[in-house]
Short mmCIF file of C-alpha atoms in Angstrom, two decimals:
data_model
loop_
_atom_site.label_atom_id
_atom_site.label_comp_id
_atom_site.label_asym_id
_atom_site.label_seq_id
_atom_site.Cartn_x
_atom_site.Cartn_y
_atom_site.Cartn_z
CA UNK S 1410 0.00 -0.06 -0.13
CA UNK S 1411 1.12 3.35 -1.22
CA UNK S 1412 1.71 6.13 1.52
CA UNK S 1413 -0.78 8.36 -0.31
CA UNK S 1414 -3.27 5.69 -0.08
CA UNK S 1415 -2.76 5.06 3.50
CA UNK S 1416 -3.30 9.03 4.26
CA UNK S 1417 -6.48 8.76 1.91
CA UNK S 1418 -7.75 5.82 3.97
CA UNK S 1419 -7.15 7.59 7.42
CA UNK S 1420 -9.07 10.52 6.05
CA UNK S 1421 -11.85 8.75 5.04
CA UNK S 1422 -12.24 6.58 8.31
CA UNK S 1423 -11.91 10.05 10.07
CA UNK S 1424 -14.84 11.36 8.27
CA UNK S 1425 -16.93 8.17 8.67
CA UNK S 1426 -16.31 8.03 12.47
CA UNK S 1427 -15.76 10.95 14.49
CA UNK S 1428 -14.61 8.79 17.67
CA UNK S 1429 -12.09 7.22 15.64
CA UNK S 1430 -8.44 8.19 16.61
CA UNK S 1431 -5.51 6.85 14.54
CA UNK S 1432 -2.20 6.96 16.52
CA UNK S 1433 -2.98 10.16 18.58
CA UNK S 1434 -4.80 11.21 21.85
CA UNK S 1435 -7.29 13.70 21.58
CA UNK S 1436 -6.13 17.39 22.24
CA UNK S 1437 -6.97 18.90 25.56
CA UNK S 1438 -10.32 20.07 25.84
CA UNK S 1439 -11.71 17.65 23.34
CA UNK S 1440 -13.06 15.46 25.93
CA UNK S 1441 -10.35 12.76 25.76
CA UNK S 1442 -9.81 10.27 28.39
CA UNK S 1443 -12.85 8.31 29.78
CA UNK S 1444 -15.12 8.58 26.84
CA UNK S 1445 -16.57 5.55 24.58
CA UNK S 1446 -13.31 5.44 22.74
CA UNK S 1447 -11.24 4.10 25.58
CA UNK S 1448 -9.91 0.29 25.03
CA UNK S 1449 -11.01 -1.72 27.93
CA UNK S 1450 -10.06 -5.37 28.19
CA UNK S 1451 -10.46 -7.68 31.16
CA UNK S 1452 -8.29 -10.44 31.86
CA UNK S 1453 -11.14 -13.11 31.49
CA UNK S 1454 -11.55 -11.87 27.98
CA UNK S 1455 -8.10 -12.09 27.30
CA UNK S 1456 -8.04 -15.81 28.77
CA UNK S 1457 -11.06 -16.69 26.57
CA UNK S 1458 -9.45 -15.16 23.55
CA UNK S 1459 -6.06 -16.99 24.20
CA UNK S 1460 -7.99 -20.37 24.63
CA UNK S 1461 -10.05 -20.01 21.23
CA UNK S 1462 -6.59 -19.31 19.50
CA UNK S 1463 -5.10 -22.29 20.91
CA UNK S 1464 -8.17 -24.62 20.30
CA UNK S 1465 -8.28 -23.06 16.64
CA UNK S 1466 -4.62 -24.31 16.27
CA UNK S 1467 -5.30 -27.57 17.60
CA UNK S 1468 -8.51 -28.22 15.64
CA UNK S 1469 -6.58 -26.88 12.28
CA UNK S 1470 -3.62 -29.02 13.21
CA UNK S 1471 -5.45 -32.31 13.30
CA UNK S 1472 -8.10 -31.32 10.50
CA UNK S 1473 -5.36 -30.29 8.02
CA UNK S 1474 -3.50 -33.18 8.32
CA UNK S 1475 -6.24 -35.49 7.35
CA UNK S 1476 -5.30 -35.99 3.50
CA UNK S 1477 -1.70 -35.14 3.81
CA UNK S 1478 -0.36 -38.84 4.18
CA UNK S 1479 -2.53 -39.96 1.23
CA UNK S 1480 -1.64 -36.99 -1.04
CA UNK S 1481 1.99 -37.74 -0.51
CA UNK S 1482 1.51 -41.23 -1.29
CA UNK S 1483 -0.30 -40.47 -4.21
CA UNK S 1484 2.10 -38.04 -5.60
CA UNK S 1485 5.05 -40.71 -4.93
CA UNK S 1486 2.86 -43.30 -6.99
CA UNK S 1487 2.21 -40.93 -9.78
CA UNK S 1488 5.70 -39.86 -10.13
CA UNK S 1489 6.95 -43.30 -10.25
CA UNK S 1490 4.52 -44.23 -13.13
CA UNK S 1491 6.08 -41.28 -15.02
CA UNK S 1492 3.19 -38.93 -14.86
CA UNK S 1493 4.25 -35.30 -14.32
CA UNK S 1494 0.99 -34.75 -12.32
CA UNK S 1495 3.10 -36.58 -9.60
CA UNK S 1496 5.71 -33.86 -9.10
CA UNK S 1497 2.92 -31.30 -9.23
CA UNK S 1498 1.03 -32.90 -6.55
CA UNK S 1499 4.27 -33.14 -4.77
CA UNK S 1500 4.83 -29.25 -4.94
CA UNK S 1501 1.02 -28.96 -3.86
CA UNK S 1502 1.56 -31.37 -0.85
CA UNK S 1503 4.66 -29.18 -0.14
CA UNK S 1504 2.97 -25.64 -0.45
CA UNK S 1505 0.03 -26.86 1.65
CA UNK S 1506 2.40 -28.03 4.35
CA UNK S 1507 4.34 -24.76 4.36
CA UNK S 1508 0.84 -22.95 4.60
CA UNK S 1509 -0.63 -24.83 7.47
CA UNK S 1510 2.58 -24.46 9.49
CA UNK S 1511 2.53 -20.65 9.14
CA UNK S 1512 -1.29 -20.73 10.18
CA UNK S 1513 -0.42 -22.88 13.12
CA UNK S 1514 2.30 -20.69 14.23
CA UNK S 1515 0.34 -17.51 14.10
CA UNK S 1516 -2.38 -19.11 15.96
CA UNK S 1517 0.46 -20.21 18.55
CA UNK S 1518 1.82 -16.62 18.33
CA UNK S 1519 -1.68 -15.03 19.46
CA UNK S 1520 -2.21 -17.56 22.04
CA UNK S 1521 1.15 -16.96 23.58
CA UNK S 1522 1.08 -13.25 23.03
CA UNK S 1523 -2.35 -13.14 25.12
CA UNK S 1524 -1.07 -15.28 27.78
CA UNK S 1525 1.94 -12.91 28.08
CA UNK S 1526 -0.37 -9.92 28.18
CA UNK S 1527 -2.37 -11.27 30.86
CA UNK S 1528 0.91 -12.20 33.06
CA UNK S 1529 2.22 -8.84 32.59
CA UNK S 1530 -0.94 -6.83 33.41
CA UNK S 1531 -1.20 -8.83 36.52
CA UNK S 1532 2.48 -7.93 37.16
CA UNK S 1533 1.85 -4.41 36.68
CA UNK S 1534 -1.12 -4.28 38.92
CA UNK S 1535 0.95 -5.81 41.68
CA UNK S 1536 3.78 -3.36 41.15
CA UNK S 1537 1.06 -0.41 41.05
CA UNK S 1538 -0.58 -1.50 44.33
CA UNK S 1539 2.69 -2.07 46.20
CA UNK S 1540 4.59 0.86 44.94
CA UNK S 1541 2.30 3.57 46.01
CA UNK S 1542 2.07 4.07 50.04
CA UNK S 1543 -1.10 5.26 51.59
CA UNK S 1544 0.64 8.55 52.73
CA UNK S 1545 1.54 9.24 48.88
CA UNK S 1546 -1.93 8.63 48.36
CA UNK S 1547 -3.04 11.03 51.19
CA UNK S 1548 -0.57 13.55 49.56
CA UNK S 1549 -2.30 13.32 46.04
CA UNK S 1550 -5.69 13.66 47.56
CA UNK S 1551 -4.80 16.84 49.29
#
């Protein structure tokens, strides 16, 4: 995508949705910080999404492998019989394996990232809770 095209898409999106913000915070006085545009994610939601990504990976891992052995055997048999279709089927087999591996890796990456995010947010919460003393809070309130 060209830079000009990206800028045009940003402008179009901004005109369609006045609440949309792209890579910026609202200017002071624009009512920012607490409106409907804030991103809020709860720990249980991250967990559910991570589990869905893991389940998708496992289901796809099993289902995508059903025809692989038979496809490979057929490609070898066709190749050994002198048919060009055998080598074409081997290429298809190899491409399928490559693409499925990429998709499985992507699902695993999403699941792992969500698990990491949950752990990091929990750690941040503990750090915040333990780093601010009651006397500091009282000073902030005054």
